[in-house]
Amino acid sequence: MKLNIYSIKDTKIGYTSPIYMQNDGVAVREFSNLAKDNNKNIVNTNAEDKELWLLGHFDDQTGEITSEVRYIAKAADFVTEQA
């Protein structure tokens, strides 16, 4: 199976450890859920500094990793106002 490699980038610090997901849609859904969560977490704390990036692809049959660095989304775009 081929998986995409993603990372959350803190624009003040750098990238987090990579995570593996099936595609951009799944990655954006998980990232946006964290941004919208009422509990503080790595994405919604200082959301204006947090971005989701695609780093590349991993083939679990061959072990091959290919690079494709691409911006996906900004956490602040998903944060909702708290009541």
mmCIF file of C-alpha atoms in Angstrom:
data_model
loop_
_atom_site.group_PDB
_atom_site.id
_atom_site.type_symbol
_atom_site.label_atom_id
_atom_site.label_comp_id
_atom_site.label_asym_id
_atom_site.label_seq_id
_atom_site.Cartn_x
_atom_site.Cartn_y
_atom_site.Cartn_z
ATOM 1 C CA MET A 1 0.000 0.000 0.000
ATOM 2 C CA LYS A 2 1.193 3.486 -0.726
ATOM 3 C CA LEU A 3 0.725 6.040 2.025
ATOM 4 C CA ASN A 4 1.321 9.761 2.065
ATOM 5 C CA ILE A 5 3.672 11.222 4.656
ATOM 6 C CA TYR A 6 2.467 14.376 6.431
ATOM 7 C CA SER A 7 3.797 16.655 9.143
ATOM 8 C CA ILE A 8 2.461 19.549 11.158
ATOM 9 C CA LYS A 9 4.739 22.528 10.801
ATOM 10 C CA ASP A 10 4.986 25.138 13.532
ATOM 11 C CA THR A 11 6.237 28.176 11.642
ATOM 12 C CA LYS A 12 8.142 29.314 14.752
ATOM 13 C CA ILE A 13 9.813 25.955 15.492
ATOM 14 C CA GLY A 14 9.750 23.507 12.566
ATOM 15 C CA TYR A 15 8.176 20.177 11.656
ATOM 16 C CA THR A 16 6.740 17.480 13.944
ATOM 17 C CA SER A 17 7.401 13.768 13.515
ATOM 18 C CA PRO A 18 5.780 12.454 10.335
ATOM 19 C CA ILE A 19 2.392 10.767 10.212
ATOM 20 C CA TYR A 20 1.107 8.439 7.495
ATOM 21 C CA MET A 21 -2.356 8.716 5.926
ATOM 22 C CA GLN A 22 -4.128 7.472 2.814
ATOM 23 C CA ASN A 23 -4.637 10.822 1.058
ATOM 24 C CA ASP A 24 -4.949 14.595 1.435
ATOM 25 C CA GLY A 25 -8.675 14.394 2.200
ATOM 26 C CA VAL A 26 -8.150 12.175 5.243
ATOM 27 C CA ALA A 27 -5.197 14.280 6.420
ATOM 28 C CA VAL A 28 -7.165 17.543 6.125
ATOM 29 C CA ARG A 29 -10.144 15.998 7.947
ATOM 30 C CA GLU A 30 -7.966 14.920 10.887
ATOM 31 C CA PHE A 31 -6.074 18.235 10.926
ATOM 32 C CA SER A 32 -9.309 20.268 10.866
ATOM 33 C CA ASN A 33 -10.831 18.107 13.628
ATOM 34 C CA LEU A 34 -7.834 18.896 15.838
ATOM 35 C CA ALA A 35 -8.086 22.599 15.001
ATOM 36 C CA LYS A 36 -11.786 22.646 15.935
ATOM 37 C CA ASP A 37 -11.379 20.591 19.138
ATOM 38 C CA ASN A 38 -12.373 22.443 22.317
ATOM 39 C CA ASN A 39 -9.448 20.863 24.188
ATOM 40 C CA LYS A 40 -6.030 22.403 23.636
ATOM 41 C CA ASN A 41 -3.740 20.328 21.437
ATOM 42 C CA ILE A 42 -0.719 20.662 19.167
ATOM 43 C CA VAL A 43 -2.812 22.055 16.280
ATOM 44 C CA ASN A 44 -5.168 24.533 17.934
ATOM 45 C CA THR A 45 -2.635 26.012 20.362
ATOM 46 C CA ASN A 46 -1.238 29.029 18.478
ATOM 47 C CA ALA A 47 -3.210 27.871 15.418
ATOM 48 C CA GLU A 48 -1.986 30.826 13.373
ATOM 49 C CA ASP A 49 1.482 29.203 13.438
ATOM 50 C CA LYS A 50 0.403 25.643 12.529
ATOM 51 C CA GLU A 51 0.313 24.238 8.996
ATOM 52 C CA LEU A 52 -0.212 20.803 7.467
ATOM 53 C CA TRP A 53 2.398 19.741 4.912
ATOM 54 C CA LEU A 54 2.753 16.742 2.640
ATOM 55 C CA LEU A 55 6.358 15.509 2.810
ATOM 56 C CA GLY A 56 6.218 12.582 0.409
ATOM 57 C CA HIS A 57 5.034 9.028 -0.160
ATOM 58 C CA PHE A 58 5.842 5.641 1.388
ATOM 59 C CA ASP A 59 5.386 2.289 -0.362
ATOM 60 C CA ASP A 60 5.107 -0.431 2.291
ATOM 61 C CA GLN A 61 5.817 -3.182 -0.276
ATOM 62 C CA THR A 62 9.158 -1.837 -1.483
ATOM 63 C CA GLY A 63 10.138 0.429 1.413
ATOM 64 C CA GLU A 64 10.633 3.244 -1.078
ATOM 65 C CA ILE A 65 10.114 6.801 0.121
ATOM 66 C CA THR A 66 9.702 9.547 -2.442
ATOM 67 C CA SER A 67 9.806 13.241 -1.657
ATOM 68 C CA GLU A 68 7.044 15.699 -2.553
ATOM 69 C CA VAL A 69 7.002 18.679 -0.207
ATOM 70 C CA ARG A 70 3.738 20.590 -0.551
ATOM 71 C CA TYR A 71 1.689 22.942 1.658
ATOM 72 C CA ILE A 72 -1.805 21.623 2.404
ATOM 73 C CA ALA A 73 -3.617 23.805 4.987
ATOM 74 C CA LYS A 74 -3.362 26.296 7.865
ATOM 75 C CA ALA A 75 -4.939 25.450 11.232
ATOM 76 C CA ALA A 76 -6.289 28.967 11.759
ATOM 77 C CA ASP A 77 -8.595 28.456 8.756
ATOM 78 C CA PHE A 78 -10.461 25.734 10.684
ATOM 79 C CA VAL A 79 -10.552 27.196 14.207
ATOM 80 C CA THR A 80 -14.065 28.145 15.283
ATOM 81 C CA GLU A 81 -14.934 30.885 17.730
ATOM 82 C CA GLN A 82 -15.490 29.625 21.250
ATOM 83 C CA ALA A 83 -18.805 30.533 22.898
#
